[in-house]
Amino acid sequence: MPVLHNQVSNKILKERMLAETEPRTTISFYKYFNIQDPDAFRDNWYKQFKELNVFGRVYIAKEGINAQISVPESHVEALRELIYTTSPELDNLRLNIAIDDDGKSFWVLRMKVRERVVADGITDESFNPANTGKYLKAHEVNEMIDDPETIFVDMRNHYEYEVGHFENALEVPSDTFREQLPMAVEMLQQQKDKNIVMYCTGGIRCEKASAYMLHNGFKNVYHVEGGIIEYARKAKEQGLPLRFKGKNFVFDNRMGERITEDMLANCHQCGEPCDSHTNCRNDGCHLLFIQCPSCAEKYEGCCSSACTEEMKLPEEEQRARRAGREVSNKIFNKSRHRLSDGLLNNDK
């Protein structure tokens, strides 16, 4: 029986990817549909994706699939054929092609079976994720965004919204999608007579969110087809004004796709305009935060002087310090942190 998981270290795999000469295409896709045996589905796809030298993350659940991958350019059509012929529900599935792409987004294939493809916290068995709002194409987005009777709702995490969003979009301030769903319902209770447009990165979260809003009594619910990725691609193809401003955060090695040159965020250390996310280089931290080139040099890629100092300690002492350390959500959140002398500190 073939090995159905990776057995090579991440370091070696990344080196192999960087040494490749053939360009890669970064693709994301999802579909809510019933999968009777997710484990068998996963094993079948894993073998075939490996043969096509696909890297990335694929989540499979009884409710459907969610994938962010990269594939050699010569294998794109073979991958498309594989996906389309796997199941009738996947025939002609929309594949979101990355916009600002160097092909270096992934270096290993991770394919996992999960309870849900998007963790939503919904326990109501009567909820049907397939009963979604109406799709909006790029030109329809631009038509509706200026309508005073329409509210655009960003169903991404706060750190995604911070670097880019649709003009005047409502932020649902949270770290997780499961927290956002009930928050969005509560925040919009007095707006049930308006058009509600949900959007997210590639469409999977806002599609489920649109179904949840309908489930909670909202009537005029829409969602952006293919999310920000597809909107930006179609708008550029059709010569439409880009109403999404800034950068679209993506969950791969790039950490962002530049949509427009608008700079909406600031360095979390010095406050200068910047929208480049990074992870703290200290292995005992790895906080996700925004850092400008000047602070990256000053703090050597770390989020604070303390982390810079800890990173330089002998490995044994670093491990001793990390032992028993409480690990919270490793994402910078303005509601939980403050800037002090260029450092990221917890509010007391």
GROMACS .gro file of C-alpha atoms in nm:
model
  348
    1MET     CA    1   0.000   0.000   0.000
    2PRO     CA    2   0.148   0.342  -0.094
    3VAL     CA    3   0.242   0.591   0.178
    4LEU     CA    4  -0.040   0.844   0.204
    5HIS     CA    5   0.138   1.115   0.400
    6ASN     CA    6   0.459   1.315   0.375
    7GLN     CA    7   0.777   1.155   0.515
    8VAL     CA    8   1.033   1.424   0.430
    9SER     CA    9   1.124   1.721   0.651
   10ASN     CA   10   0.976   2.062   0.577
   11LYS     CA   11   1.324   2.211   0.537
   12ILE     CA   12   1.419   1.970   0.260
   13LEU     CA   13   1.081   2.006   0.090
   14LYS     CA   14   1.109   2.384   0.089
   15GLU     CA   15   1.460   2.365  -0.058
   16ARG     CA   16   1.331   2.134  -0.331
   17MET     CA   17   1.046   2.371  -0.414
   18LEU     CA   18   1.278   2.673  -0.433
   19ALA     CA   19   1.509   2.478  -0.666
   20GLU     CA   20   1.229   2.403  -0.914
   21THR     CA   21   1.265   2.563  -1.255
   22GLU     CA   22   0.909   2.519  -1.383
   23PRO     CA   23   0.669   2.798  -1.277
   24ARG     CA   24   0.379   2.707  -1.049
   25THR     CA   25   0.023   2.835  -1.039
   26THR     CA   26  -0.148   2.902  -0.705
   27ILE     CA   27  -0.514   2.797  -0.703
   28SER     CA   28  -0.791   2.794  -0.442
   29PHE     CA   29  -1.129   2.625  -0.462
   30TYR     CA   30  -1.410   2.495  -0.244
   31LYS     CA   31  -1.748   2.328  -0.267
   32TYR     CA   32  -2.021   2.248  -0.020
   33PHE     CA   33  -2.160   1.907  -0.114
   34ASN     CA   34  -2.224   1.575   0.060
   35ILE     CA   35  -1.926   1.337   0.087
   36GLN     CA   36  -2.031   0.998   0.222
   37ASP     CA   37  -1.679   0.870   0.300
   38PRO     CA   38  -1.435   1.159   0.353
   39ASP     CA   39  -1.146   0.925   0.437
   40ALA     CA   40  -1.174   0.731   0.111
   41PHE     CA   41  -1.217   1.059  -0.080
   42ARG     CA   42  -0.903   1.195   0.086
   43ASP     CA   43  -0.687   0.889   0.010
   44ASN     CA   44  -0.795   0.885  -0.355
   45TRP     CA   45  -0.720   1.253  -0.404
   46TYR     CA   46  -0.392   1.239  -0.211
   47LYS     CA   47  -0.246   0.975  -0.445
   48GLN     CA   48  -0.354   1.162  -0.757
   49PHE     CA   49  -0.246   1.504  -0.632
   50LYS     CA   50   0.097   1.362  -0.544
   51GLU     CA   51   0.133   1.231  -0.899
   52LEU     CA   52   0.070   1.583  -1.029
   53ASN     CA   53   0.327   1.729  -0.784
   54VAL     CA   54   0.064   1.942  -0.611
   55PHE     CA   55   0.156   2.128  -0.292
   56GLY     CA   56  -0.076   2.300  -0.045
   57ARG     CA   57  -0.361   2.239   0.199
   58VAL     CA   58  -0.678   2.045   0.127
   59TYR     CA   59  -0.949   1.997   0.390
   60ILE     CA   60  -1.221   1.736   0.339
   61ALA     CA   61  -1.537   1.685   0.544
   62LYS     CA   62  -1.881   1.539   0.501
   63GLU     CA   63  -1.999   1.890   0.412
   64GLY     CA   64  -1.749   1.939   0.127
   65ILE     CA   65  -1.394   2.044   0.036
   66ASN     CA   66  -1.169   2.350   0.081
   67ALA     CA   67  -0.831   2.378  -0.090
   68GLN     CA   68  -0.542   2.622  -0.136
   69ILE     CA   69  -0.273   2.465  -0.354
   70SER     CA   70   0.002   2.524  -0.608
   71VAL     CA   71   0.060   2.308  -0.917
   72PRO     CA   72   0.327   2.311  -1.193
   73GLU     CA   73   0.195   2.503  -1.493
   74SER     CA   74   0.220   2.195  -1.714
   75HIS     CA   75  -0.016   2.006  -1.481
   76VAL     CA   76  -0.290   2.269  -1.443
   77GLU     CA   77  -0.518   2.116  -1.705
   78ALA     CA   78  -0.465   1.763  -1.570
   79LEU     CA   79  -0.557   1.887  -1.223
   80ARG     CA   80  -0.865   2.061  -1.359
   81GLU     CA   81  -0.973   1.737  -1.532
   82LEU     CA   82  -0.913   1.536  -1.214
   83ILE     CA   83  -1.128   1.772  -1.005
   84TYR     CA   84  -1.409   1.796  -1.261
   85THR     CA   85  -1.439   1.420  -1.305
   86THR     CA   86  -1.420   1.322  -0.937
   87SER     CA   87  -1.788   1.390  -0.871
   88PRO     CA   88  -2.083   1.539  -1.062
   89GLU     CA   89  -2.097   1.818  -0.802
   90LEU     CA   90  -1.743   1.924  -0.896
   91ASP     CA   91  -1.799   1.945  -1.271
   92ASN     CA   92  -1.691   2.292  -1.390
   93LEU     CA   93  -1.607   2.398  -1.033
   94ARG     CA   94  -1.471   2.754  -1.023
   95LEU     CA   95  -1.096   2.754  -0.960
   96ASN     CA   96  -0.967   3.083  -0.821
   97ILE     CA   97  -0.630   3.165  -0.978
   98ALA     CA   98  -0.401   3.378  -0.761
   99ILE     CA   99  -0.339   3.733  -0.880
  100ASP     CA  100  -0.008   3.842  -0.726
  101ASP     CA  101   0.165   3.505  -0.752
  102ASP     CA  102   0.528   3.392  -0.757
  103GLY     CA  103   0.435   3.023  -0.737
  104LYS     CA  104   0.626   2.981  -0.409
  105SER     CA  105   0.318   2.964  -0.188
  106PHE     CA  106   0.352   2.601  -0.066
  107TRP     CA  107   0.615   2.329  -0.054
  108VAL     CA  108   0.431   2.028   0.087
  109LEU     CA  109   0.092   1.860   0.034
  110ARG     CA  110  -0.123   1.836   0.346
  111MET     CA  111  -0.462   1.674   0.296
  112LYS     CA  112  -0.675   1.630   0.608
  113VAL     CA  113  -1.020   1.505   0.699
  114ARG     CA  114  -1.203   1.743   0.932
  115GLU     CA  115  -1.540   1.769   1.102
  116ARG     CA  116  -1.610   2.085   0.898
  117VAL     CA  117  -1.420   2.245   0.611
  118VAL     CA  118  -1.478   2.579   0.787
  119ALA     CA  119  -1.512   2.570   1.166
  120ASP     CA  120  -1.838   2.753   1.228
  121GLY     CA  121  -1.961   2.652   1.574
  122ILE     CA  122  -2.313   2.595   1.437
  123THR     CA  123  -2.502   2.325   1.628
  124ASP     CA  124  -2.849   2.381   1.481
  125GLU     CA  125  -2.914   2.066   1.276
  126SER     CA  126  -3.177   2.248   1.069
  127PHE     CA  127  -2.910   2.480   0.925
  128ASN     CA  128  -2.846   2.410   0.557
  129PRO     CA  129  -2.516   2.555   0.423
  130ALA     CA  130  -2.633   2.488   0.066
  131ASN     CA  131  -2.919   2.739   0.102
  132THR     CA  132  -2.704   3.040   0.021
  133GLY     CA  133  -2.754   3.399  -0.081
  134LYS     CA  134  -2.730   3.525  -0.438
  135TYR     CA  135  -2.393   3.541  -0.614
  136LEU     CA  136  -2.264   3.883  -0.719
  137LYS     CA  137  -2.028   3.914  -1.013
  138ALA     CA  138  -1.763   4.187  -1.025
  139HIS     CA  139  -1.971   4.444  -1.212
  140GLU     CA  140  -2.267   4.381  -0.980
  141VAL     CA  141  -2.042   4.437  -0.678
  142ASN     CA  142  -1.942   4.775  -0.816
  143GLU     CA  143  -2.306   4.863  -0.886
  144MET     CA  144  -2.422   4.775  -0.535
  145ILE     CA  145  -2.133   4.920  -0.335
  146ASP     CA  146  -2.263   5.276  -0.379
  147ASP     CA  147  -2.623   5.185  -0.295
  148PRO     CA  148  -2.716   5.341   0.043
  149GLU     CA  149  -2.956   5.051   0.096
  150THR     CA  150  -2.671   4.799   0.077
  151ILE     CA  151  -2.425   4.696   0.350
  152PHE     CA  152  -2.103   4.512   0.265
  153VAL     CA  153  -1.996   4.282   0.548
  154ASP     CA  154  -1.638   4.155   0.575
  155MET     CA  155  -1.643   3.794   0.701
  156ARG     CA  156  -1.268   3.769   0.748
  157ASN     CA  157  -1.058   3.803   1.062
  158HIS     CA  158  -0.956   4.146   1.192
  159TYR     CA  159  -0.596   4.114   1.070
  160GLU     CA  160  -0.720   4.045   0.717
  161TYR     CA  161  -0.953   4.346   0.720
  162GLU     CA  162  -0.675   4.567   0.854
  163VAL     CA  163  -0.463   4.550   0.536
  164GLY     CA  164  -0.743   4.562   0.279
  165HIS     CA  165  -1.121   4.572   0.238
  166PHE     CA  166  -1.405   4.693   0.019
  167GLU     CA  167  -1.483   5.062   0.053
  168ASN     CA  168  -1.696   5.135   0.362
  169ALA     CA  169  -1.729   4.765   0.443
  170LEU     CA  170  -1.848   4.669   0.791
  171GLU     CA  171  -1.585   4.491   0.999
  172VAL     CA  172  -1.704   4.214   1.231
  173PRO     CA  173  -1.418   4.237   1.484
  174SER     CA  174  -1.315   3.886   1.579
  175ASP     CA  175  -1.030   3.637   1.555
  176THR     CA  176  -1.248   3.347   1.438
  177PHE     CA  177  -1.527   3.278   1.191
  178ARG     CA  178  -1.727   3.090   1.455
  179GLU     CA  179  -1.737   3.408   1.667
  180GLN     CA  180  -1.821   3.628   1.368
  181LEU     CA  181  -2.139   3.449   1.260
  182PRO     CA  182  -2.354   3.534   1.567
  183MET     CA  183  -2.185   3.875   1.592
  184ALA     CA  184  -2.287   3.960   1.234
  185VAL     CA  185  -2.648   3.859   1.303
  186GLU     CA  186  -2.654   4.077   1.617
  187MET     CA  187  -2.483   4.376   1.454
  188LEU     CA  188  -2.727   4.378   1.160
  189GLN     CA  189  -3.054   4.316   1.345
  190GLN     CA  190  -3.175   4.670   1.275
  191GLN     CA  191  -3.078   4.643   0.906
  192LYS     CA  192  -3.291   4.347   0.800
  193ASP     CA  193  -3.467   4.550   0.533
  194LYS     CA  194  -3.138   4.633   0.355
  195ASN     CA  195  -2.929   4.438   0.107
  196ILE     CA  196  -2.662   4.245   0.294
  197VAL     CA  197  -2.351   4.156   0.090
  198MET     CA  198  -2.109   3.913   0.253
  199TYR     CA  199  -1.753   3.872   0.126
  200CYS     CA  200  -1.431   3.693   0.218
  201THR     CA  201  -1.101   3.583   0.060
  202GLY     CA  202  -1.208   3.312  -0.183
  203GLY     CA  203  -1.579   3.269  -0.115
  204ILE     CA  204  -1.604   2.975   0.126
  205ARG     CA  205  -1.667   3.173   0.445
  206CYS     CA  206  -1.901   3.433   0.297
  207GLU     CA  207  -2.104   3.164   0.120
  208LYS     CA  208  -2.171   2.986   0.449
  209ALA     CA  209  -2.225   3.324   0.618
  210SER     CA  210  -2.491   3.414   0.360
  211ALA     CA  211  -2.671   3.087   0.436
  212TYR     CA  212  -2.649   3.162   0.809
  213MET     CA  213  -2.797   3.509   0.761
  214LEU     CA  214  -3.089   3.362   0.564
  215HIS     CA  215  -3.129   3.100   0.838
  216ASN     CA  216  -3.163   3.388   1.087
  217GLY     CA  217  -3.440   3.570   0.902
  218PHE     CA  218  -3.255   3.806   0.669
  219LYS     CA  219  -3.415   3.821   0.324
  220ASN     CA  220  -3.195   4.016   0.081
  221VAL     CA  221  -2.863   3.839   0.121
  222TYR     CA  222  -2.583   3.828  -0.134
  223HIS     CA  223  -2.221   3.716  -0.145
  224VAL     CA  224  -1.932   3.803  -0.375
  225GLU     CA  225  -1.874   3.518  -0.619
  226GLY     CA  226  -1.528   3.373  -0.567
  227GLY     CA  227  -1.454   3.625  -0.294
  228ILE     CA  228  -1.193   3.897  -0.324
  229ILE     CA  229  -0.966   3.680  -0.540
  230GLU     CA  230  -1.222   3.630  -0.816
  231TYR     CA  231  -1.359   3.983  -0.788
  232ALA     CA  232  -1.014   4.138  -0.839
  233ARG     CA  233  -0.929   3.907  -1.127
  234LYS     CA  234  -1.255   3.974  -1.311
  235ALA     CA  235  -1.248   4.348  -1.241
  236LYS     CA  236  -0.899   4.373  -1.390
  237GLU     CA  237  -0.994   4.159  -1.689
  238GLN     CA  238  -1.301   4.374  -1.758
  239GLY     CA  239  -1.134   4.708  -1.690
  240LEU     CA  240  -1.364   4.785  -1.396
  241PRO     CA  241  -1.270   5.025  -1.114
  242LEU     CA  242  -1.130   4.828  -0.819
  243ARG     CA  243  -1.351   4.897  -0.519
  244PHE     CA  244  -1.149   4.666  -0.295
  245LYS     CA  245  -0.858   4.870  -0.160
  246GLY     CA  246  -0.519   4.756  -0.036
  247LYS     CA  247  -0.397   4.401   0.005
  248ASN     CA  248  -0.586   4.073   0.021
  249PHE     CA  249  -0.442   3.857   0.302
  250VAL     CA  250  -0.388   3.496   0.190
  251PHE     CA  251  -0.311   3.189   0.398
  252ASP     CA  252   0.010   3.076   0.235
  253ASN     CA  253   0.375   3.174   0.229
  254ARG     CA  254   0.296   3.502   0.048
  255MET     CA  255   0.068   3.634   0.326
  256GLY     CA  256  -0.091   3.878   0.083
  257GLU     CA  257  -0.190   3.965  -0.273
  258ARG     CA  258  -0.157   4.328  -0.376
  259ILE     CA  259  -0.491   4.446  -0.521
  260THR     CA  260  -0.434   4.822  -0.522
  261GLU     CA  261  -0.148   5.044  -0.408
  262ASP     CA  262  -0.357   5.187  -0.122
  263MET     CA  263  -0.179   5.145   0.212
  264LEU     CA  264  -0.446   5.103   0.480
  265ALA     CA  265  -0.244   4.963   0.771
  266ASN     CA  266   0.055   5.063   0.983
  267CYS     CA  267   0.359   4.891   1.129
  268HIS     CA  268   0.261   4.752   1.469
  269GLN     CA  269   0.596   4.863   1.612
  270CYS     CA  270   0.665   5.215   1.486
  271GLY     CA  271   0.333   5.316   1.333
  272GLU     CA  272   0.466   5.392   0.985
  273PRO     CA  273   0.241   5.301   0.688
  274CYS     CA  274   0.293   4.931   0.613
  275ASP     CA  275   0.082   4.625   0.530
  276SER     CA  276   0.338   4.343   0.531
  277HIS     CA  277   0.252   4.061   0.770
  278THR     CA  278   0.523   3.843   0.917
  279ASN     CA  279   0.568   3.588   1.196
  280CYS     CA  280   0.803   3.667   1.482
  281ARG     CA  281   1.131   3.481   1.420
  282ASN     CA  282   1.155   3.373   1.784
  283ASP     CA  283   1.052   3.005   1.794
  284GLY     CA  284   0.895   3.067   2.134
  285CYS     CA  285   0.659   3.329   1.990
  286HIS     CA  286   0.581   3.326   1.614
  287LEU     CA  287   0.329   3.609   1.663
  288LEU     CA  288   0.164   3.721   1.337
  289PHE     CA  289   0.198   4.099   1.308
  290ILE     CA  290   0.272   4.384   1.066
  291GLN     CA  291   0.634   4.497   1.047
  292CYS     CA  292   0.804   4.756   0.826
  293PRO     CA  293   1.155   4.698   0.680
  294SER     CA  294   1.313   4.938   0.930
  295CYS     CA  295   1.169   4.757   1.232
  296ALA     CA  296   1.246   4.420   1.074
  297GLU     CA  297   1.612   4.523   1.071
  298LYS     CA  298   1.602   4.680   1.417
  299TYR     CA  299   1.436   4.380   1.583
  300GLU     CA  300   1.584   4.116   1.349
  301GLY     CA  301   1.241   3.998   1.239
  302CYS     CA  302   1.108   3.970   1.594
  303CYS     CA  303   0.806   4.138   1.750
  304SER     CA  304   0.997   4.284   2.046
  305SER     CA  305   1.340   4.334   2.198
  306ALA     CA  306   1.261   4.053   2.441
  307CYS     CA  307   1.203   3.810   2.155
  308THR     CA  308   1.518   3.932   1.976
  309GLU     CA  309   1.722   3.861   2.290
  310GLU     CA  310   1.556   3.525   2.355
  311MET     CA  311   1.616   3.412   1.996
  312LYS     CA  312   1.993   3.457   2.048
  313LEU     CA  313   2.012   3.244   2.363
  314PRO     CA  314   2.154   2.888   2.357
  315GLU     CA  315   1.892   2.640   2.235
  316GLU     CA  316   1.867   2.468   2.574
  317GLU     CA  317   1.792   2.796   2.750
  318GLN     CA  318   1.534   2.886   2.486
  319ARG     CA  319   1.359   2.553   2.539
  320ALA     CA  320   1.368   2.602   2.917
  321ARG     CA  321   1.202   2.943   2.882
  322ARG     CA  322   0.933   2.806   2.652
  323ALA     CA  323   0.852   2.514   2.884
  324GLY     CA  324   0.523   2.578   3.056
  325ARG     CA  325   0.473   2.912   2.881
  326GLU     CA  326   0.108   2.987   2.822
  327VAL     CA  327   0.041   3.013   2.449
  328SER     CA  328  -0.247   3.240   2.349
  329ASN     CA  329  -0.375   3.327   2.004
  330LYS     CA  330  -0.054   3.410   1.815
  331ILE     CA  331  -0.206   3.701   1.625
  332PHE     CA  332  -0.154   4.068   1.704
  333ASN     CA  333  -0.485   4.227   1.800
  334LYS     CA  334  -0.508   4.597   1.879
  335SER     CA  335  -0.774   4.527   2.140
  336ARG     CA  336  -0.530   4.310   2.335
  337HIS     CA  337  -0.194   4.477   2.273
  338ARG     CA  338  -0.040   4.822   2.287
  339LEU     CA  339   0.270   4.981   2.140
  340SER     CA  340   0.530   5.084   2.397
  341ASP     CA  341   0.877   5.203   2.298
  342GLY     CA  342   0.851   5.003   1.978
  343LEU     CA  343   0.754   4.685   2.159
  344LEU     CA  344   0.442   4.468   2.141
  345ASN     CA  345   0.316   4.419   2.496
  346ASN     CA  346   0.001   4.278   2.654
  347ASP     CA  347  -0.226   4.530   2.816
  348LYS     CA  348  -0.246   4.481   3.190
   0.00000   0.00000   0.00000
